[in-house]
PDB file of C-alpha atoms in Angstrom:
ATOM      1  CA  MET A   9       0.000   0.000   0.000  1.00  0.00           C
ATOM      2  CA  THR A  10       1.089   3.553  -0.648  1.00  0.00           C
ATOM      3  CA  GLN A  11       0.642   6.070   2.161  1.00  0.00           C
ATOM      4  CA  GLU A  12      -2.455   7.522   0.498  1.00  0.00           C
ATOM      5  CA  GLU A  13      -3.937   4.053  -0.015  1.00  0.00           C
ATOM      6  CA  ARG A  14      -3.469   3.371   3.692  1.00  0.00           C
ATOM      7  CA  LEU A  15      -5.210   6.632   4.473  1.00  0.00           C
ATOM      8  CA  ASP A  16      -8.149   5.819   2.200  1.00  0.00           C
ATOM      9  CA  TRP A  17      -8.503   2.378   3.817  1.00  0.00           C
ATOM     10  CA  LEU A  18      -8.425   3.780   7.354  1.00  0.00           C
ATOM     11  CA  ILE A  19     -10.999   6.463   6.577  1.00  0.00           C
ATOM     12  CA  SER A  20     -13.335   3.916   4.983  1.00  0.00           C
ATOM     13  CA  TYR A  21     -13.011   1.586   7.989  1.00  0.00           C
ATOM     14  CA  LEU A  22     -13.793   4.322  10.509  1.00  0.00           C
ATOM     15  CA  ALA A  23     -16.612   5.760   8.405  1.00  0.00           C
ATOM     16  CA  ARG A  24     -18.310   2.351   8.292  1.00  0.00           C
ATOM     17  CA  GLU A  25     -18.225   2.276  12.108  1.00  0.00           C
ATOM     18  CA  ARG A  26     -19.970   5.638  12.406  1.00  0.00           C
ATOM     19  CA  GLY A  27     -23.477   5.563  10.962  1.00  0.00           C
ATOM     20  CA  PRO A  28     -23.663   9.205   9.804  1.00  0.00           C
ATOM     21  CA  TYR A  29     -20.399   8.869   7.870  1.00  0.00           C
ATOM     22  CA  GLN A  30     -21.269   5.728   5.922  1.00  0.00           C
ATOM     23  CA  GLY A  31     -21.294   6.406   2.202  1.00  0.00           C
ATOM     24  CA  VAL A  32     -19.622   9.798   2.531  1.00  0.00           C
ATOM     25  CA  PRO A  33     -17.278  10.194  -0.463  1.00  0.00           C
ATOM     26  CA  LEU A  34     -13.556  10.440   0.182  1.00  0.00           C
ATOM     27  CA  PRO A  35     -12.102  13.931  -0.207  1.00  0.00           C
ATOM     28  CA  LYS A  36      -9.962  14.390  -3.304  1.00  0.00           C
ATOM     29  CA  GLN A  37      -7.231  16.466  -1.670  1.00  0.00           C
ATOM     30  CA  LEU A  38      -4.631  14.700   0.497  1.00  0.00           C
ATOM     31  CA  ALA A  39      -4.732  17.426   3.162  1.00  0.00           C
ATOM     32  CA  GLU A  40      -8.501  17.017   3.470  1.00  0.00           C
ATOM     33  CA  LYS A  41      -8.126  13.237   3.771  1.00  0.00           C
ATOM     34  CA  ARG A  42      -5.617  13.663   6.595  1.00  0.00           C
ATOM     35  CA  GLN A  43      -7.956  16.037   8.382  1.00  0.00           C
ATOM     36  CA  LEU A  44     -10.902  13.663   8.003  1.00  0.00           C
ATOM     37  CA  PHE A  45      -8.896  10.714   9.318  1.00  0.00           C
ATOM     38  CA  ARG A  46      -7.804  12.693  12.353  1.00  0.00           C
ATOM     39  CA  ALA A  47     -11.376  13.820  13.006  1.00  0.00           C
ATOM     40  CA  LEU A  48     -12.625  10.226  12.837  1.00  0.00           C
ATOM     41  CA  GLN A  49      -9.813   9.165  15.177  1.00  0.00           C
ATOM     42  CA  ASN A  50     -10.731  11.881  17.649  1.00  0.00           C
ATOM     43  CA  ILE A  51     -14.429  11.072  17.909  1.00  0.00           C
ATOM     44  CA  ARG A  52     -13.996   7.299  18.146  1.00  0.00           C
ATOM     45  CA  PRO A  53     -14.620   5.958  21.673  1.00  0.00           C
ATOM     46  CA  PRO A  54     -12.258   3.383  23.182  1.00  0.00           C
ATOM     47  CA  ALA A  55     -13.530   0.125  21.688  1.00  0.00           C
ATOM     48  CA  PRO A  56     -12.044  -3.024  20.130  1.00  0.00           C
ATOM     49  CA  VAL A  57     -10.612  -2.610  16.652  1.00  0.00           C
ATOM     50  CA  SER A  58      -9.398  -5.199  14.158  1.00  0.00           C
ATOM     51  CA  THR A  59      -5.801  -6.390  13.955  1.00  0.00           C
ATOM     52  CA  GLU A  60      -5.758  -5.403  10.291  1.00  0.00           C
ATOM     53  CA  PHE A  61      -6.791  -1.870  11.176  1.00  0.00           C
ATOM     54  CA  LEU A  62      -4.003  -1.543  13.751  1.00  0.00           C
ATOM     55  CA  GLN A  63      -1.412  -2.882  11.306  1.00  0.00           C
ATOM     56  CA  ILE A  64      -2.391  -0.393   8.604  1.00  0.00           C
ATOM     57  CA  GLN A  65      -2.814   2.437  11.099  1.00  0.00           C
ATOM     58  CA  ASP A  66       0.633   1.784  12.594  1.00  0.00           C
ATOM     59  CA  ALA A  67       2.274   1.683   9.163  1.00  0.00           C
ATOM     60  CA  TYR A  68       0.573   4.957   8.243  1.00  0.00           C
ATOM     61  CA  LEU A  69       1.395   6.785  11.487  1.00  0.00           C
ATOM     62  CA  GLN A  70       4.996   5.604  11.526  1.00  0.00           C
ATOM     63  CA  ALA A  71       5.519   6.835   7.981  1.00  0.00           C
ATOM     64  CA  GLU A  72       3.977  10.168   8.941  1.00  0.00           C
ATOM     65  CA  ARG A  73       6.311  10.298  11.941  1.00  0.00           C
ATOM     66  CA  VAL A  74       9.336   9.884   9.700  1.00  0.00           C
ATOM     67  CA  ALA A  75       8.019  12.505   7.276  1.00  0.00           C
ATOM     68  CA  LYS A  76       7.604  15.072  10.077  1.00  0.00           C
ATOM     69  CA  GLY A  77      11.164  14.465  11.272  1.00  0.00           C
ATOM     70  CA  ILE A  78      12.376  13.234  14.631  1.00  0.00           C
ATOM     71  CA  THR A  79      14.375  15.229  17.173  1.00  0.00           C
ATOM     72  CA  ARG A  80      16.564  13.261  19.580  1.00  0.00           C
ATOM     73  CA  LEU A  81      18.025  14.330  22.896  1.00  0.00           C
ATOM     74  CA  GLU A  82      21.525  14.325  21.428  1.00  0.00           C
ATOM     75  CA  ASP A  83      20.341  16.882  18.857  1.00  0.00           C
ATOM     76  CA  LEU A  84      19.669  19.390  21.651  1.00  0.00           C
ATOM     77  CA  THR A  85      22.077  21.623  23.548  1.00  0.00           C
ATOM     78  CA  PRO A  86      21.527  21.984  27.307  1.00  0.00           C
ATOM     79  CA  VAL A  87      20.971  25.476  28.675  1.00  0.00           C
ATOM     80  CA  ARG A  88      21.977  24.218  32.124  1.00  0.00           C
ATOM     81  CA  PRO A  89      23.388  20.849  33.169  1.00  0.00           C
ATOM     82  CA  GLY A  90      20.632  18.341  32.433  1.00  0.00           C
ATOM     83  CA  ILE A  91      18.147  21.055  31.412  1.00  0.00           C
ATOM     84  CA  TYR A  92      17.077  21.747  27.816  1.00  0.00           C
ATOM     85  CA  LEU A  93      14.753  24.251  26.152  1.00  0.00           C
ATOM     86  CA  TRP A  94      13.236  23.267  22.812  1.00  0.00           C
ATOM     87  CA  GLN A  95      10.523  24.817  20.673  1.00  0.00           C
ATOM     88  CA  GLY A  96       8.617  22.437  18.444  1.00  0.00           C
ATOM     89  CA  ASP A  97       6.098  19.625  18.117  1.00  0.00           C
ATOM     90  CA  ILE A  98       6.385  17.392  21.186  1.00  0.00           C
ATOM     91  CA  THR A  99       5.083  14.418  19.197  1.00  0.00           C
ATOM     92  CA  THR A 100       8.365  14.424  17.236  1.00  0.00           C
ATOM     93  CA  LEU A 101      10.637  14.102  20.287  1.00  0.00           C
ATOM     94  CA  ALA A 102      12.517  10.804  20.659  1.00  0.00           C
ATOM     95  CA  VAL A 103      13.097  10.907  24.430  1.00  0.00           C
ATOM     96  CA  ASP A 104      12.139   8.419  27.125  1.00  0.00           C
ATOM     97  CA  ALA A 105       8.884  10.184  28.032  1.00  0.00           C
ATOM     98  CA  ILE A 106       6.772  13.143  27.021  1.00  0.00           C
ATOM     99  CA  VAL A 107       4.148  14.805  29.193  1.00  0.00           C
ATOM    100  CA  ASN A 108       0.567  15.206  28.037  1.00  0.00           C
ATOM    101  CA  ALA A 109      -1.651  17.912  29.511  1.00  0.00           C
ATOM    102  CA  ALA A 110      -4.721  15.696  29.885  1.00  0.00           C
ATOM    103  CA  ASN A 111      -8.270  16.229  31.084  1.00  0.00           C
ATOM    104  CA  SER A 112      -9.697  14.419  34.092  1.00  0.00           C
ATOM    105  CA  GLN A 113     -11.244  11.649  31.947  1.00  0.00           C
ATOM    106  CA  LEU A 114      -7.734  10.853  30.677  1.00  0.00           C
ATOM    107  CA  LEU A 115      -9.138   9.568  27.370  1.00  0.00           C
ATOM    108  CA  GLY A 116      -7.793  12.247  25.063  1.00  0.00           C
ATOM    109  CA  CYS A 117      -9.609  15.075  23.313  1.00  0.00           C
ATOM    110  CA  PHE A 118     -12.826  14.114  21.500  1.00  0.00           C
ATOM    111  CA  VAL A 119     -13.153  17.451  19.658  1.00  0.00           C
ATOM    112  CA  PRO A 120     -12.349  16.762  15.978  1.00  0.00           C
ATOM    113  CA  CYS A 121      -8.959  18.193  14.981  1.00  0.00           C
ATOM    114  CA  HIS A 122      -8.730  20.347  18.102  1.00  0.00           C
ATOM    115  CA  LYS A 123      -5.383  22.093  18.426  1.00  0.00           C
ATOM    116  CA  CYS A 124      -4.689  21.079  22.035  1.00  0.00           C
ATOM    117  CA  ILE A 125      -1.678  18.944  22.909  1.00  0.00           C
ATOM    118  CA  ASP A 126      -3.939  16.143  24.183  1.00  0.00           C
ATOM    119  CA  ASN A 127      -5.471  15.826  20.728  1.00  0.00           C
ATOM    120  CA  ALA A 128      -2.096  15.971  18.981  1.00  0.00           C
ATOM    121  CA  ILE A 129      -0.557  13.243  21.152  1.00  0.00           C
ATOM    122  CA  HIS A 130      -3.470  10.835  20.868  1.00  0.00           C
ATOM    123  CA  SER A 131      -3.749  11.408  17.112  1.00  0.00           C
ATOM    124  CA  ALA A 132      -0.057  10.656  16.538  1.00  0.00           C
ATOM    125  CA  ALA A 133       0.037   7.692  18.942  1.00  0.00           C
ATOM    126  CA  GLY A 134      -2.955   5.855  17.465  1.00  0.00           C
ATOM    127  CA  MET A 135      -6.037   4.097  18.788  1.00  0.00           C
ATOM    128  CA  GLN A 136      -4.052   1.997  21.254  1.00  0.00           C
ATOM    129  CA  LEU A 137      -3.345   4.991  23.486  1.00  0.00           C
ATOM    130  CA  ARG A 138      -6.998   5.790  24.145  1.00  0.00           C
ATOM    131  CA  ALA A 139      -7.657   2.097  24.745  1.00  0.00           C
ATOM    132  CA  GLU A 140      -4.900   1.860  27.365  1.00  0.00           C
ATOM    133  CA  CYS A 141      -6.080   5.038  29.055  1.00  0.00           C
ATOM    134  CA  SER A 142      -9.603   3.629  29.159  1.00  0.00           C
ATOM    135  CA  GLN A 143      -8.329   0.452  30.826  1.00  0.00           C
ATOM    136  CA  LEU A 144      -6.457   2.497  33.437  1.00  0.00           C
ATOM    137  CA  MET A 145      -9.463   4.650  34.181  1.00  0.00           C
ATOM    138  CA  GLY A 146     -11.821   1.674  34.287  1.00  0.00           C
ATOM    139  CA  ALA A 147      -9.602  -0.006  36.857  1.00  0.00           C
ATOM    140  CA  GLN A 148      -9.358   3.224  38.853  1.00  0.00           C
ATOM    141  CA  GLY A 149     -13.105   3.768  38.867  1.00  0.00           C
ATOM    142  CA  HIS A 150     -13.059   7.552  39.055  1.00  0.00           C
ATOM    143  CA  GLU A 151     -11.694  10.561  37.202  1.00  0.00           C
ATOM    144  CA  GLU A 152      -8.035  11.450  37.521  1.00  0.00           C
ATOM    145  CA  PRO A 153      -7.455  13.982  40.305  1.00  0.00           C
ATOM    146  CA  THR A 154      -5.838  17.309  39.498  1.00  0.00           C
ATOM    147  CA  GLY A 155      -2.120  17.267  40.214  1.00  0.00           C
ATOM    148  CA  SER A 156      -1.620  13.536  39.668  1.00  0.00           C
ATOM    149  CA  ALA A 157      -0.219  11.580  36.701  1.00  0.00           C
ATOM    150  CA  LYS A 158      -0.456   8.242  34.915  1.00  0.00           C
ATOM    151  CA  LEU A 159       2.049   6.445  32.675  1.00  0.00           C
ATOM    152  CA  THR A 160       1.212   4.680  29.405  1.00  0.00           C
ATOM    153  CA  LYS A 161       3.087   3.313  26.439  1.00  0.00           C
ATOM    154  CA  ALA A 162       3.672   5.680  23.523  1.00  0.00           C
ATOM    155  CA  TYR A 163       2.750   3.345  20.631  1.00  0.00           C
ATOM    156  CA  ASN A 164       3.446   5.189  17.347  1.00  0.00           C
ATOM    157  CA  LEU A 165       5.165   8.170  18.937  1.00  0.00           C
ATOM    158  CA  PRO A 166       8.983   8.242  18.834  1.00  0.00           C
ATOM    159  CA  CYS A 167       9.211   8.410  22.637  1.00  0.00           C
ATOM    160  CA  ARG A 168       8.875   5.349  24.897  1.00  0.00           C
ATOM    161  CA  TYR A 169       6.201   6.568  27.310  1.00  0.00           C
ATOM    162  CA  VAL A 170       3.545   9.221  27.745  1.00  0.00           C
ATOM    163  CA  LEU A 171       2.908  10.729  31.171  1.00  0.00           C
ATOM    164  CA  HIS A 172      -0.639  12.079  31.430  1.00  0.00           C
ATOM    165  CA  THR A 173      -1.192  14.750  34.052  1.00  0.00           C
ATOM    166  CA  VAL A 174      -4.247  16.841  34.889  1.00  0.00           C
ATOM    167  CA  GLY A 175      -3.444  20.460  35.594  1.00  0.00           C
ATOM    168  CA  PRO A 176      -5.641  23.036  37.333  1.00  0.00           C
ATOM    169  CA  ILE A 177      -8.182  24.977  35.288  1.00  0.00           C
ATOM    170  CA  ILE A 178      -8.134  28.687  36.086  1.00  0.00           C
ATOM    171  CA  HIS A 179     -11.360  30.632  36.544  1.00  0.00           C
ATOM    172  CA  GLY A 180     -10.451  34.210  37.368  1.00  0.00           C
ATOM    173  CA  THR A 181      -7.639  34.867  39.847  1.00  0.00           C
ATOM    174  CA  VAL A 182      -4.911  32.254  40.323  1.00  0.00           C
ATOM    175  CA  THR A 183      -5.024  30.895  43.878  1.00  0.00           C
ATOM    176  CA  ARG A 184      -2.374  29.331  46.082  1.00  0.00           C
ATOM    177  CA  SER A 185      -4.169  26.023  45.623  1.00  0.00           C
ATOM    178  CA  ASP A 186      -3.884  26.368  41.835  1.00  0.00           C
ATOM    179  CA  CYS A 187      -0.122  26.891  42.136  1.00  0.00           C
ATOM    180  CA  ASP A 188       0.255  23.939  44.491  1.00  0.00           C
ATOM    181  CA  GLN A 189      -1.710  21.695  42.131  1.00  0.00           C
ATOM    182  CA  LEU A 190       0.412  22.721  39.141  1.00  0.00           C
ATOM    183  CA  ALA A 191       3.606  22.021  41.072  1.00  0.00           C
ATOM    184  CA  SER A 192       2.111  18.666  42.017  1.00  0.00           C
ATOM    185  CA  CYS A 193       1.694  17.834  38.304  1.00  0.00           C
ATOM    186  CA  TYR A 194       5.423  18.245  37.762  1.00  0.00           C
ATOM    187  CA  ARG A 195       6.339  16.302  40.900  1.00  0.00           C
ATOM    188  CA  ALA A 196       3.965  13.463  40.007  1.00  0.00           C
ATOM    189  CA  CYS A 197       5.572  13.132  36.573  1.00  0.00           C
ATOM    190  CA  LEU A 198       9.065  13.267  38.065  1.00  0.00           C
ATOM    191  CA  ASP A 199       8.116  10.591  40.594  1.00  0.00           C
ATOM    192  CA  LEU A 200       7.001   8.351  37.724  1.00  0.00           C
ATOM    193  CA  THR A 201      10.364   8.809  36.015  1.00  0.00           C
ATOM    194  CA  MET A 202      12.053   7.561  39.169  1.00  0.00           C
ATOM    195  CA  GLN A 203       9.719   4.590  39.540  1.00  0.00           C
ATOM    196  CA  ASN A 204      10.079   3.487  35.903  1.00  0.00           C
ATOM    197  CA  GLY A 205      13.750   4.069  35.160  1.00  0.00           C
ATOM    198  CA  ILE A 206      13.027   6.986  32.822  1.00  0.00           C
ATOM    199  CA  LYS A 207      16.143   9.037  32.126  1.00  0.00           C
ATOM    200  CA  SER A 208      14.782  11.833  29.938  1.00  0.00           C
ATOM    201  CA  ILE A 209      11.449  13.652  30.059  1.00  0.00           C
ATOM    202  CA  ALA A 210       9.932  16.450  27.978  1.00  0.00           C
ATOM    203  CA  PHE A 211       7.439  18.706  29.751  1.00  0.00           C
ATOM    204  CA  CYS A 212       4.837  20.650  27.826  1.00  0.00           C
ATOM    205  CA  CYS A 213       3.508  23.914  29.276  1.00  0.00           C
ATOM    206  CA  ILE A 214       0.972  22.269  31.582  1.00  0.00           C
ATOM    207  CA  SER A 215      -2.307  24.141  32.225  1.00  0.00           C
ATOM    208  CA  THR A 216      -1.525  27.080  29.939  1.00  0.00           C
ATOM    209  CA  GLY A 217      -3.625  27.571  26.825  1.00  0.00           C
ATOM    210  CA  GLU A 218      -6.996  25.847  27.197  1.00  0.00           C
ATOM    211  CA  PHE A 219      -6.721  25.737  31.014  1.00  0.00           C
ATOM    212  CA  HIS A 220      -5.846  29.472  31.206  1.00  0.00           C
ATOM    213  CA  PHE A 221      -2.979  29.342  33.707  1.00  0.00           C
ATOM    214  CA  PRO A 222      -0.887  32.520  33.162  1.00  0.00           C
ATOM    215  CA  ASN A 223       2.146  31.580  31.077  1.00  0.00           C
ATOM    216  CA  ARG A 224       4.826  33.265  33.174  1.00  0.00           C
ATOM    217  CA  ARG A 225       3.585  32.006  36.519  1.00  0.00           C
ATOM    218  CA  ALA A 226       3.218  28.499  35.094  1.00  0.00           C
ATOM    219  CA  ALA A 227       6.784  28.594  33.773  1.00  0.00           C
ATOM    220  CA  GLU A 228       8.135  29.829  37.107  1.00  0.00           C
ATOM    221  CA  ILE A 229       6.432  26.932  38.885  1.00  0.00           C
ATOM    222  CA  ALA A 230       7.711  24.455  36.290  1.00  0.00           C
ATOM    223  CA  VAL A 231      11.332  25.569  36.551  1.00  0.00           C
ATOM    224  CA  SER A 232      11.402  25.904  40.329  1.00  0.00           C
ATOM    225  CA  THR A 233       9.725  22.520  40.876  1.00  0.00           C
ATOM    226  CA  VAL A 234      12.111  20.707  38.520  1.00  0.00           C
ATOM    227  CA  GLU A 235      15.152  22.416  40.042  1.00  0.00           C
ATOM    228  CA  GLU A 236      14.051  21.565  43.577  1.00  0.00           C
ATOM    229  CA  TYR A 237      13.372  17.949  42.607  1.00  0.00           C
ATOM    230  CA  ASN A 238      16.732  17.556  40.874  1.00  0.00           C
ATOM    231  CA  SER A 239      18.566  19.057  43.838  1.00  0.00           C
ATOM    232  CA  ARG A 240      17.167  16.282  46.067  1.00  0.00           C
ATOM    233  CA  SER A 241      17.571  13.460  43.548  1.00  0.00           C
ATOM    234  CA  HIS A 242      20.606  11.185  43.432  1.00  0.00           C
ATOM    235  CA  ARG A 243      19.735  10.009  39.929  1.00  0.00           C
ATOM    236  CA  PRO A 244      20.583  12.189  36.928  1.00  0.00           C
ATOM    237  CA  LEU A 245      17.562  13.127  34.835  1.00  0.00           C
ATOM    238  CA  GLU A 246      17.525  14.993  31.528  1.00  0.00           C
ATOM    239  CA  VAL A 247      14.617  17.458  31.468  1.00  0.00           C
ATOM    240  CA  ILE A 248      13.392  19.184  28.325  1.00  0.00           C
ATOM    241  CA  PHE A 249      11.063  22.158  28.629  1.00  0.00           C
ATOM    242  CA  ASN A 250       9.120  21.934  25.394  1.00  0.00           C
ATOM    243  CA  VAL A 251       7.393  25.094  24.203  1.00  0.00           C
ATOM    244  CA  PHE A 252       5.296  25.692  21.121  1.00  0.00           C
ATOM    245  CA  GLN A 253       4.405  29.378  21.260  1.00  0.00           C
ATOM    246  CA  ASP A 254       6.938  32.188  20.992  1.00  0.00           C
ATOM    247  CA  VAL A 255       5.639  33.787  24.190  1.00  0.00           C
ATOM    248  CA  ASP A 256       6.603  30.695  26.192  1.00  0.00           C
ATOM    249  CA  LEU A 257       9.988  30.473  24.472  1.00  0.00           C
ATOM    250  CA  HIS A 258      10.831  34.020  25.569  1.00  0.00           C
ATOM    251  CA  ILE A 259       9.667  33.368  29.141  1.00  0.00           C
ATOM    252  CA  TYR A 260      11.675  30.159  29.539  1.00  0.00           C
ATOM    253  CA  ARG A 261      14.746  31.732  27.965  1.00  0.00           C
ATOM    254  CA  GLU A 262      14.615  34.460  30.585  1.00  0.00           C
ATOM    255  CA  LEU A 263      14.010  32.079  33.488  1.00  0.00           C
ATOM    256  CA  LEU A 264      16.745  29.638  32.422  1.00  0.00           C
ATOM    257  CA  GLY A 265      19.246  32.283  31.347  1.00  0.00           C
ATOM    258  CA  ALA A 266      19.319  30.870  27.813  1.00  0.00           C
ATOM    259  CA  ASN A 267      20.634  32.905  24.899  1.00  0.00           C
TER     260      ASN A 267
END
């Protein structure tokens, strides 16, 4: 199969599952096909899927991963010992673990083609990620508390693991409790690195964006929490602060003394 043939097959499979989409003609433009596939991925609940689907999906997503390009830890230059600052798409980072800013259901974003990091990570990882998250949440029996984290495999992402953490949602003025909960997100992820032998971790800007935590205050909490944790740890850990927006890049550069 060519990459476009895989895409056509995957869209047809998912459209047959969803009654309203049955019989809908395939878009003619490749970009529109990619968007439709992602939308169908996003709205699909965690449910069994055929082995053939997973094989074709994995081949498609892995080829897309290569096409986007992969950034490895050795490609980065530390701004401090063991600390890196990198601007780019976190789904292209080949490190031990990346952090996902998840919601309390921990199942990924169901809004078609939404631009949040939760949507991007689940879309690039494939159906298996939502399925594993669903198993974790089913066993837990309740929503994930704010400030905690869970570890899953990464499937078709270039990293080994995904750490899903639920940050505080800001309504109005930021409270002391909000700050404590955000710091707890970082500590929970760092604790999981210790428990699972993870040597490198990339943090996104947790709780900023859709959750409305002020960017500078969030960055200050991120840096101070990581520095405090590393100062008490006897195990070296490589930490990447991953930013996407220019505003966050400027803030982290200032906080870390990066040029």
